[in-house]
Short mmCIF file of C-alpha atoms in Angstrom, two decimals:
data_model
loop_
_atom_site.label_atom_id
_atom_site.label_comp_id
_atom_site.label_asym_id
_atom_site.label_seq_id
_atom_site.Cartn_x
_atom_site.Cartn_y
_atom_site.Cartn_z
CA UNK A 1 8.07 -47.79 -21.18
CA UNK A 2 4.82 -49.28 -23.13
CA UNK A 3 1.39 -49.80 -21.19
CA UNK A 4 2.74 -53.91 -20.13
CA UNK A 5 6.09 -52.70 -18.89
CA UNK A 6 4.46 -49.73 -16.53
CA UNK A 7 1.62 -52.27 -14.99
CA UNK A 8 5.02 -54.28 -14.14
CA UNK A 9 6.77 -52.41 -12.65
CA UNK A 10 3.21 -50.57 -10.42
CA UNK A 11 3.04 -54.63 -8.99
CA UNK A 12 6.27 -54.35 -8.14
CA UNK A 13 6.10 -51.50 -6.02
CA UNK A 14 2.85 -52.29 -4.50
CA UNK A 15 4.90 -55.41 -3.33
CA UNK A 16 8.16 -53.71 -1.64
CA UNK A 17 7.30 -53.19 2.12
CA UNK A 18 6.72 -49.60 3.10
CA UNK A 19 9.97 -49.56 5.43
CA UNK A 20 11.69 -49.88 1.90
CA UNK A 21 9.06 -47.59 0.07
CA UNK A 22 10.16 -44.43 2.62
CA UNK A 23 13.74 -44.53 2.15
CA UNK A 24 13.62 -43.83 -1.71
CA UNK A 25 14.85 -40.56 -2.69
CA UNK A 26 12.52 -37.84 -1.67
CA UNK A 27 11.85 -33.90 -3.02
CA UNK A 28 14.23 -31.13 -2.16
CA UNK A 29 12.58 -29.17 0.07
CA UNK A 30 13.51 -25.28 -0.18
CA UNK A 31 14.55 -22.57 3.40
CA UNK A 32 14.90 -19.65 3.26
CA UNK A 33 16.23 -17.62 5.71
CA UNK A 34 16.04 -13.76 5.68
CA UNK A 35 18.74 -12.55 8.95
CA UNK A 36 18.65 -9.07 10.12
CA UNK A 37 22.57 -9.56 11.40
CA UNK A 38 25.31 -10.19 10.74
CA UNK A 39 26.14 -14.17 9.72
CA UNK A 40 28.50 -14.78 12.72
CA UNK A 41 26.00 -13.88 15.44
CA UNK A 42 22.78 -16.06 14.75
CA UNK A 43 24.74 -18.54 12.13
CA UNK A 44 24.17 -20.85 9.43
CA UNK A 45 26.58 -23.47 10.94
CA UNK A 46 23.72 -23.04 14.43
CA UNK A 47 20.83 -23.26 11.64
CA UNK A 48 21.64 -26.38 9.67
CA UNK A 49 23.13 -28.49 13.51
CA UNK A 50 18.85 -27.81 14.44
CA UNK A 51 17.42 -28.83 11.22
CA UNK A 52 19.81 -32.04 11.06
CA UNK A 53 18.13 -32.95 14.78
CA UNK A 54 14.99 -33.17 13.36
CA UNK A 55 16.14 -35.17 9.52
CA UNK A 56 17.28 -32.00 7.62
CA UNK A 57 20.42 -31.88 5.67
CA UNK A 58 22.18 -30.25 3.41
CA UNK A 59 23.08 -32.09 0.05
CA UNK A 60 20.22 -34.27 0.84
CA UNK A 61 16.80 -33.17 1.58
CA UNK A 62 16.75 -29.63 2.19
CA UNK A 63 18.37 -26.31 0.54
CA UNK A 64 19.15 -23.18 2.58
CA UNK A 65 19.18 -19.84 0.89
CA UNK A 66 20.22 -17.59 3.79
CA UNK A 67 20.62 -14.38 3.86
CA UNK A 68 21.67 -11.51 5.94
CA UNK A 69 21.20 -7.38 6.53
CA UNK A 70 23.96 -7.21 8.61
CA UNK A 71 22.26 -5.02 10.79
CA UNK A 72 21.93 -2.30 8.09
CA UNK A 73 17.63 -2.30 7.46
CA UNK A 74 18.13 -0.33 3.71
CA UNK A 75 19.16 -3.90 2.17
CA UNK A 76 16.24 -6.08 3.23
CA UNK A 77 13.48 -5.33 1.20
CA UNK A 78 15.73 -6.60 -1.53
CA UNK A 79 17.12 -9.51 -0.15
CA UNK A 80 13.49 -9.73 0.97
CA UNK A 81 12.58 -9.79 -3.09
CA UNK A 82 15.39 -11.99 -3.68
CA UNK A 83 13.88 -15.09 -0.99
CA UNK A 84 10.44 -14.81 -2.33
CA UNK A 85 11.48 -15.65 -6.01
CA UNK A 86 13.38 -18.40 -5.11
CA UNK A 87 9.27 -19.83 -3.94
CA UNK A 88 10.93 -21.27 -0.38
CA UNK A 89 8.73 -24.40 1.11
CA UNK A 90 9.42 -21.68 4.43
CA UNK A 91 11.02 -18.60 5.26
CA UNK A 92 12.82 -18.22 8.53
CA UNK A 93 13.05 -14.34 9.41
CA UNK A 94 15.50 -13.64 12.04
CA UNK A 95 14.51 -10.09 13.25
CA UNK A 96 11.45 -7.54 13.72
CA UNK A 97 12.66 -5.97 10.38
CA UNK A 98 12.71 -9.63 8.80
CA UNK A 99 9.34 -10.41 9.55
CA UNK A 100 8.19 -7.10 8.35
CA UNK A 101 9.39 -7.60 5.03
CA UNK A 102 8.69 -11.39 4.00
CA UNK A 103 5.05 -10.62 5.15
CA UNK A 104 5.07 -7.81 3.08
CA UNK A 105 5.21 -10.37 0.23
CA UNK A 106 3.51 -13.49 0.52
CA UNK A 107 0.25 -14.30 2.62
CA UNK A 108 0.61 -17.83 1.55
CA UNK A 109 4.06 -18.82 1.90
CA UNK A 110 4.84 -20.06 6.04
CA UNK A 111 6.84 -17.86 8.17
CA UNK A 112 8.56 -18.92 11.25
CA UNK A 113 10.10 -16.18 13.34
CA UNK A 114 13.14 -16.05 16.20
CA UNK A 115 14.34 -13.07 18.30
CA UNK A 116 11.38 -10.89 17.67
CA UNK A 117 9.83 -9.16 20.43
CA UNK A 118 5.97 -8.40 20.91
CA UNK A 119 4.83 -9.56 17.33
CA UNK A 120 0.62 -9.00 19.00
CA UNK A 121 1.63 -5.35 19.01
CA UNK A 122 3.62 -5.45 15.75
CA UNK A 123 0.81 -6.80 14.11
CA UNK A 124 3.02 -10.53 13.04
CA UNK A 125 0.09 -12.07 14.56
CA UNK A 126 -3.40 -12.37 16.01
CA UNK A 127 -2.14 -13.61 19.24
CA UNK A 128 -0.08 -15.65 20.71
CA UNK A 129 -2.15 -19.04 21.45
CA UNK A 130 -3.79 -18.96 17.58
CA UNK A 131 -1.61 -16.31 15.44
CA UNK A 132 -3.74 -17.07 12.37
CA UNK A 133 -2.71 -16.09 8.97
CA UNK A 134 0.67 -17.87 7.61
CA UNK A 135 3.40 -16.50 10.61
CA UNK A 136 4.20 -18.08 13.59
CA UNK A 137 7.70 -18.06 16.01
CA UNK A 138 9.35 -17.22 18.77
CA UNK A 139 9.67 -14.69 20.65
CA UNK A 140 13.29 -13.11 22.85
CA UNK A 141 11.09 -10.92 25.51
CA UNK A 142 8.99 -11.46 28.57
CA UNK A 143 7.15 -7.94 29.96
CA UNK A 144 9.74 -8.86 33.33
CA UNK A 145 12.87 -8.53 31.00
CA UNK A 146 13.59 -5.53 30.84
CA UNK A 147 12.42 -3.89 33.94
CA UNK A 148 15.39 -6.75 34.83
CA UNK A 149 17.80 -4.88 32.98
CA UNK A 150 17.05 -2.40 35.19
CA UNK A 151 17.66 -3.26 38.63
CA UNK A 152 20.61 -5.04 37.25
CA UNK A 153 22.27 -1.83 36.78
CA UNK A 154 21.05 -0.50 40.40
CA UNK A 155 23.54 -3.60 41.93
CA UNK A 156 26.67 -1.90 40.84
CA UNK A 157 28.84 0.10 42.97
CA UNK A 158 29.83 3.53 42.66
CA UNK A 159 25.61 3.84 42.55
CA UNK A 160 23.45 4.47 39.70
CA UNK A 161 20.89 7.14 39.35
CA UNK A 162 20.81 7.99 35.99
CA UNK A 163 20.38 5.24 32.94
CA UNK A 164 20.65 6.07 29.28
CA UNK A 165 18.77 3.93 27.04
CA UNK A 166 20.08 2.86 23.89
CA UNK A 167 18.60 1.53 20.85
CA UNK A 168 17.84 2.57 16.79
CA UNK A 169 14.11 3.06 16.45
CA UNK A 170 15.08 2.29 13.20
CA UNK A 171 15.15 -1.29 13.75
CA UNK A 172 13.44 -1.18 17.34
CA UNK A 173 10.40 0.05 16.74
CA UNK A 174 9.17 -2.32 19.85
CA UNK A 175 11.41 -0.04 21.90
CA UNK A 176 7.89 2.29 23.05
CA UNK A 177 6.83 -0.88 24.88
CA UNK A 178 10.50 -1.84 26.85
CA UNK A 179 11.00 2.15 27.39
CA UNK A 180 7.28 1.40 29.62
CA UNK A 181 8.17 -1.02 31.67
CA UNK A 182 12.02 0.07 32.37
CA UNK A 183 10.28 3.67 33.35
CA UNK A 184 7.38 2.14 35.48
CA UNK A 185 10.99 -0.30 37.38
CA UNK A 186 12.67 3.42 37.49
CA UNK A 187 10.33 4.85 39.81
CA UNK A 188 10.67 1.99 42.10
CA UNK A 189 14.25 2.40 41.70
CA UNK A 190 14.89 5.57 42.73
CA UNK A 191 16.89 5.87 38.63
CA UNK A 192 16.23 8.53 36.21
CA UNK A 193 15.44 7.22 32.73
CA UNK A 194 16.42 8.52 29.40
CA UNK A 195 16.51 7.90 26.03
CA UNK A 196 19.52 7.67 24.32
CA UNK A 197 18.83 6.53 19.98
CA UNK A 198 21.35 5.57 17.91
CA UNK A 199 21.31 4.99 14.49
CA UNK A 200 24.97 6.16 12.70
CA UNK A 201 29.15 6.31 13.63
CA UNK A 202 28.07 9.50 15.03
CA UNK A 203 25.87 8.96 17.22
CA UNK A 204 27.20 5.97 18.68
CA UNK A 205 30.62 7.46 19.44
CA UNK A 206 28.81 10.62 20.90
CA UNK A 207 27.90 7.46 23.96
CA UNK A 208 31.45 8.52 25.24
CA UNK A 209 30.30 11.75 26.32
CA UNK A 210 27.38 9.94 29.02
CA UNK A 211 30.04 9.91 31.92
CA UNK A 212 26.94 10.39 34.29
CA UNK A 213 25.08 7.78 34.52
CA UNK A 214 25.13 3.81 33.05
CA UNK A 215 23.71 3.10 29.63
CA UNK A 216 20.86 -0.18 29.13
CA UNK A 217 21.73 -1.46 25.42
CA UNK A 218 18.22 -2.24 23.93
CA UNK A 219 17.18 -5.75 21.72
CA UNK A 220 18.70 -4.54 18.40
CA UNK A 221 20.06 -5.89 15.79
CA UNK A 222 21.41 -1.91 14.91
CA UNK A 223 23.12 -2.57 18.50
CA UNK A 224 24.32 -6.03 18.00
CA UNK A 225 25.91 -5.02 13.98
CA UNK A 226 27.89 -2.15 15.55
CA UNK A 227 28.87 -3.88 19.19
CA UNK A 228 32.87 -3.12 18.43
CA UNK A 229 32.96 1.04 18.26
CA UNK A 230 29.57 0.60 20.95
CA UNK A 231 31.66 -1.09 22.84
CA UNK A 232 34.87 0.53 22.33
CA UNK A 233 32.46 4.46 23.29
CA UNK A 234 30.90 2.21 26.30
CA UNK A 235 34.09 1.83 27.39
CA UNK A 236 35.40 5.63 26.79
CA UNK A 237 32.94 6.86 28.99
CA UNK A 238 34.07 3.76 31.79
CA UNK A 239 30.21 3.90 32.05
CA UNK A 240 28.42 0.77 33.28
CA UNK A 241 26.23 -0.96 30.69
CA UNK A 242 23.67 -3.48 30.22
CA UNK A 243 23.24 -5.77 27.33
CA UNK A 244 20.82 -7.77 25.60
CA UNK A 245 23.21 -10.09 24.53
CA UNK A 246 25.75 -12.08 25.95
CA UNK A 247 28.10 -11.86 22.88
CA UNK A 248 28.43 -8.09 24.15
CA UNK A 249 29.94 -8.84 27.37
CA UNK A 250 32.05 -12.13 25.28
CA UNK A 251 34.08 -8.70 24.02
CA UNK A 252 34.00 -6.33 26.93
CA UNK A 253 30.60 -5.97 27.91
CA UNK A 254 29.81 -5.11 31.79
CA UNK A 255 26.52 -7.99 31.82
CA UNK A 256 23.77 -8.75 29.77
CA UNK A 257 20.06 -11.03 30.91
CA UNK A 258 18.97 -12.86 27.52
CA UNK A 259 17.90 -15.65 25.90
CA UNK A 260 19.41 -17.91 24.12
CA UNK A 261 20.03 -17.51 20.72
CA UNK A 262 20.51 -20.94 19.92
CA UNK A 263 17.80 -21.65 21.20
CA UNK A 264 16.17 -19.58 19.31
CA UNK A 265 17.38 -21.44 16.48
CA UNK A 266 16.55 -24.85 18.11
CA UNK A 267 12.99 -24.17 19.03
CA UNK A 268 12.60 -23.02 15.19
CA UNK A 269 13.69 -25.65 13.87
CA UNK A 270 11.27 -27.66 15.05
CA UNK A 271 8.62 -25.82 13.82
CA UNK A 272 10.36 -25.64 10.48
CA UNK A 273 10.33 -29.50 10.55
CA UNK A 274 6.55 -29.67 11.17
CA UNK A 275 5.53 -27.22 8.27
CA UNK A 276 7.55 -29.27 5.91
CA UNK A 277 5.51 -32.36 7.06
CA UNK A 278 2.28 -30.56 7.29
CA UNK A 279 1.31 -28.62 10.04
CA UNK A 280 0.35 -25.08 9.52
CA UNK A 281 1.44 -21.72 11.48
CA UNK A 282 -1.98 -20.87 12.15
CA UNK A 283 -2.06 -24.25 14.25
CA UNK A 284 1.33 -23.61 16.20
CA UNK A 285 0.92 -21.69 19.21
CA UNK A 286 3.75 -18.43 18.81
CA UNK A 287 5.90 -19.28 22.40
CA UNK A 288 7.73 -16.91 24.14
CA UNK A 289 11.87 -17.84 26.11
CA UNK A 290 12.39 -19.95 28.45
CA UNK A 291 15.84 -19.78 28.71
CA UNK A 292 18.19 -17.37 30.07
CA UNK A 293 21.38 -16.18 30.78
CA UNK A 294 22.83 -13.80 32.91
CA UNK A 295 26.17 -13.47 31.86
CA UNK A 296 28.83 -10.61 34.15
CA UNK A 297 32.36 -9.29 33.32
CA UNK A 298 34.26 -8.59 36.32
CA UNK A 299 38.13 -7.60 34.04
CA UNK A 300 35.55 -4.84 32.67
CA UNK A 301 33.87 -3.60 35.52
CA UNK A 302 38.21 -4.35 37.50
CA UNK A 303 38.70 -2.06 34.88
CA UNK A 304 36.06 0.51 34.94
CA UNK A 305 36.14 0.70 38.78
CA UNK A 306 33.15 -0.27 39.66
CA UNK A 307 32.30 -3.46 41.67
CA UNK A 308 29.12 -6.04 41.33
CA UNK A 309 26.73 -6.39 44.25
CA UNK A 310 27.52 -10.82 45.33
CA UNK A 311 24.03 -11.31 45.04
CA UNK A 312 23.87 -11.04 41.08
CA UNK A 313 27.30 -12.97 40.91
CA UNK A 314 25.54 -15.91 43.11
CA UNK A 315 22.73 -16.06 40.25
CA UNK A 316 24.61 -15.57 37.09
CA UNK A 317 25.08 -18.44 35.51
CA UNK A 318 28.47 -17.67 33.67
CA UNK A 319 31.85 -15.37 35.21
CA UNK A 320 34.05 -13.76 33.44
CA UNK A 321 37.19 -13.64 35.65
#
């Protein structure tokens, strides 16, 4: 193209209406996703739908690189390296271990997190209102939630006076925070609380011997990834249990009180959209959950020989019969 042709092209573009220019193809942006859990729990389809609501569509203007550790902490570091090497415009970290690994590898690429507990004490952000740095997002927990889980177990007959708290210390470093809340509630509810850490198939199977109390399963992607053997052990123990996700109840667990994971992704997509349009993570406040759901499985209650109080059933969002 010679100088005369170049100037003519500039004149043509200048004459086009702004609305026409806005319709011209734009550069494809890149989103890297690191999830601790398996894809079928907090899935790519949900994220794609949430992004599309903001105008970001694959094969159009965004490419999404999804990596999943499937509940195993070991590969998360390698997967984080893979994503950083792709030079994404923004990263989505689903679960605490994902944030931990990504923040070690970049202080410049924006990171939005979802389904993360207590990001301040874990050092991910300075505070909720002003996160600072390159990280912000959405938590899956607020203070009273752990006490509510314990209270639900006290509304089961026969009466539960001892509760085993299940979590994997390697994938739930925030567990001590929740345990403190649970222990405070236990004194009021006159319940004995005992930690029951799990980390492999053998420790999960050992839960089948916990026949002298109830079980409280903390938010932990290890328990999500291993929910089939976990539910099998709890069923063998014939113990009432409360879970941190509705997924467990759909697959045979007794009760859950939880945030909505799909809602977490929808909210995260809104921040990803804002960052891709120029917003800084430091200026986007970390937000606590606003939507909760209580689910009860009466089929399971009947199978293990317990009953649920009418008061609890009355406020349940969903009752499986």
